[in-house]
XYZ file of C-alpha atoms in Angstrom:
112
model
C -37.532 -62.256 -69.979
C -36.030 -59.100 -68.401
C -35.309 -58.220 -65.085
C -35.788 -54.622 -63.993
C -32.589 -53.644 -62.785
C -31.331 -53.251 -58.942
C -30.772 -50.101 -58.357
C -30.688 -46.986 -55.089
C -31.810 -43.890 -55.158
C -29.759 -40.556 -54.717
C -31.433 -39.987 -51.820
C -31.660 -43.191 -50.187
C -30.612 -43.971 -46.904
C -27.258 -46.048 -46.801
C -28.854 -48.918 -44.882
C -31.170 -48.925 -48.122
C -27.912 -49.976 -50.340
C -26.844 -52.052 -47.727
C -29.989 -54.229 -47.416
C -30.177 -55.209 -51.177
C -26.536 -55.997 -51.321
C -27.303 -58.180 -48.838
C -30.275 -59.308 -50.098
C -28.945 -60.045 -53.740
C -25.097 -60.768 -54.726
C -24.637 -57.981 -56.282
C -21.344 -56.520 -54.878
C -22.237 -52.647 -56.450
C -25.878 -50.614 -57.332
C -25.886 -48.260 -60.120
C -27.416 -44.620 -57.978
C -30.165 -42.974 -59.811
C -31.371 -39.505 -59.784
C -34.521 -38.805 -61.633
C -34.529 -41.959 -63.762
C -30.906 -41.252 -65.100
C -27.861 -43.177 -63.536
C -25.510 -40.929 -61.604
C -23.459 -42.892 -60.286
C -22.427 -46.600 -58.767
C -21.758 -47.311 -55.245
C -19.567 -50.472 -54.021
C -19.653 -53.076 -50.871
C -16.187 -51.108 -50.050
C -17.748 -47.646 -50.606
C -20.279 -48.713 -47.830
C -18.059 -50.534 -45.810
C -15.974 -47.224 -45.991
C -18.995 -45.524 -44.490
C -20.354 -47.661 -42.418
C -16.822 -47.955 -40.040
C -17.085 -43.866 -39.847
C -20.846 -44.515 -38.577
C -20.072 -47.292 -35.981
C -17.588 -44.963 -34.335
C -20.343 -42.151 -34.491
C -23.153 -44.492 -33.166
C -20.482 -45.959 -30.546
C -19.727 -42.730 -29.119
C -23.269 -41.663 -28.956
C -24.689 -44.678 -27.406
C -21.735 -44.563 -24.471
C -22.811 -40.875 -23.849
C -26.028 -42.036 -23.286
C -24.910 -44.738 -21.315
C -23.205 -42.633 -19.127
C -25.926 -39.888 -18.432
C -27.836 -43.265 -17.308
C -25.316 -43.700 -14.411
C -24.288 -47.128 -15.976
C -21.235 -48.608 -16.814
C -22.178 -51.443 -19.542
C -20.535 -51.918 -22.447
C -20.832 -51.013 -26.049
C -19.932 -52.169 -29.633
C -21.183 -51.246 -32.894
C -20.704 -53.104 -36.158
C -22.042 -52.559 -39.233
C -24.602 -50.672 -37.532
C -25.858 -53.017 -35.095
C -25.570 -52.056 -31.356
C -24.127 -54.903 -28.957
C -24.479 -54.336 -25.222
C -23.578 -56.485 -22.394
C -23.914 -55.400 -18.694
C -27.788 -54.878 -18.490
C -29.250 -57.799 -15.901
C -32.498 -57.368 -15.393
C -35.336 -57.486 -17.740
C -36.018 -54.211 -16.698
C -32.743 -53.504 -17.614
C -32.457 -54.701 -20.950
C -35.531 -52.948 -22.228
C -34.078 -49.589 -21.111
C -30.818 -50.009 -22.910
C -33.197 -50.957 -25.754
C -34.690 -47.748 -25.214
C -31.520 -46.170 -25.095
C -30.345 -47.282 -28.445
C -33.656 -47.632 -30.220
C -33.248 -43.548 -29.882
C -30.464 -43.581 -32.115
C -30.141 -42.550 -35.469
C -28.446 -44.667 -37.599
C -28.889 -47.993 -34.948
C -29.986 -50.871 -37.398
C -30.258 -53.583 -34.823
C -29.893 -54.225 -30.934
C -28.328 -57.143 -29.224
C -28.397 -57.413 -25.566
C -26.849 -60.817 -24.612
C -27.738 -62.958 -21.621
């Protein structure tokens, strides 16, 4: 029996490749474009990516931050925002809030 193949759409979101690379051990996805292959794109192709688009998110969320009047610290890795300083539960759903308004966020960790 045949599998259909994995593949991502030209005009799929990257988190889209990322997921079922994730998801499967496939290390590259053919890209089609109307039912036609045009092109492949790699773990390092979206690794590549990905590094550019922590520093974006990074900087955005700390702007944010800021306006707030609040001094907490913030990472970004592969997407996923990690902030420490919020106390409160009041707190922690704003800078929830905060990042949830982000394009691009995939995930939000607020540790204890």
């Amino acid at each position: 029996m045949t599998h259909p193949a994995v593949t991502v759409g030209a005009d799929s979101e990257v988190i889209e490749a990322v997921k079922l690379m994730r998801s499967t051990v496939m290390k590259s996805l053919p890209v089609v474009l109307n039912g036609r292959i045009v092109g492949v794109v790699s773990r390092t192709d979206l690794v590549r990516v990905l590094t550019h688009t922590d520093d974006r998110l990074r900087d955005e969320v700390n702007g944010l931050v800021r306006a707030e009047g609040v001094n907490w610290l913030v990472d970004v890795t592969n997407g996923v925002v990690t902030i420490n300083g919020p106390v409160t539960e009041r707190q922690r759903r704003e800078a929830e809030a905060i990042v949830r308004s982000v394009t691009g966020v995939v995930d939000v960790r607020i540790p204890w």
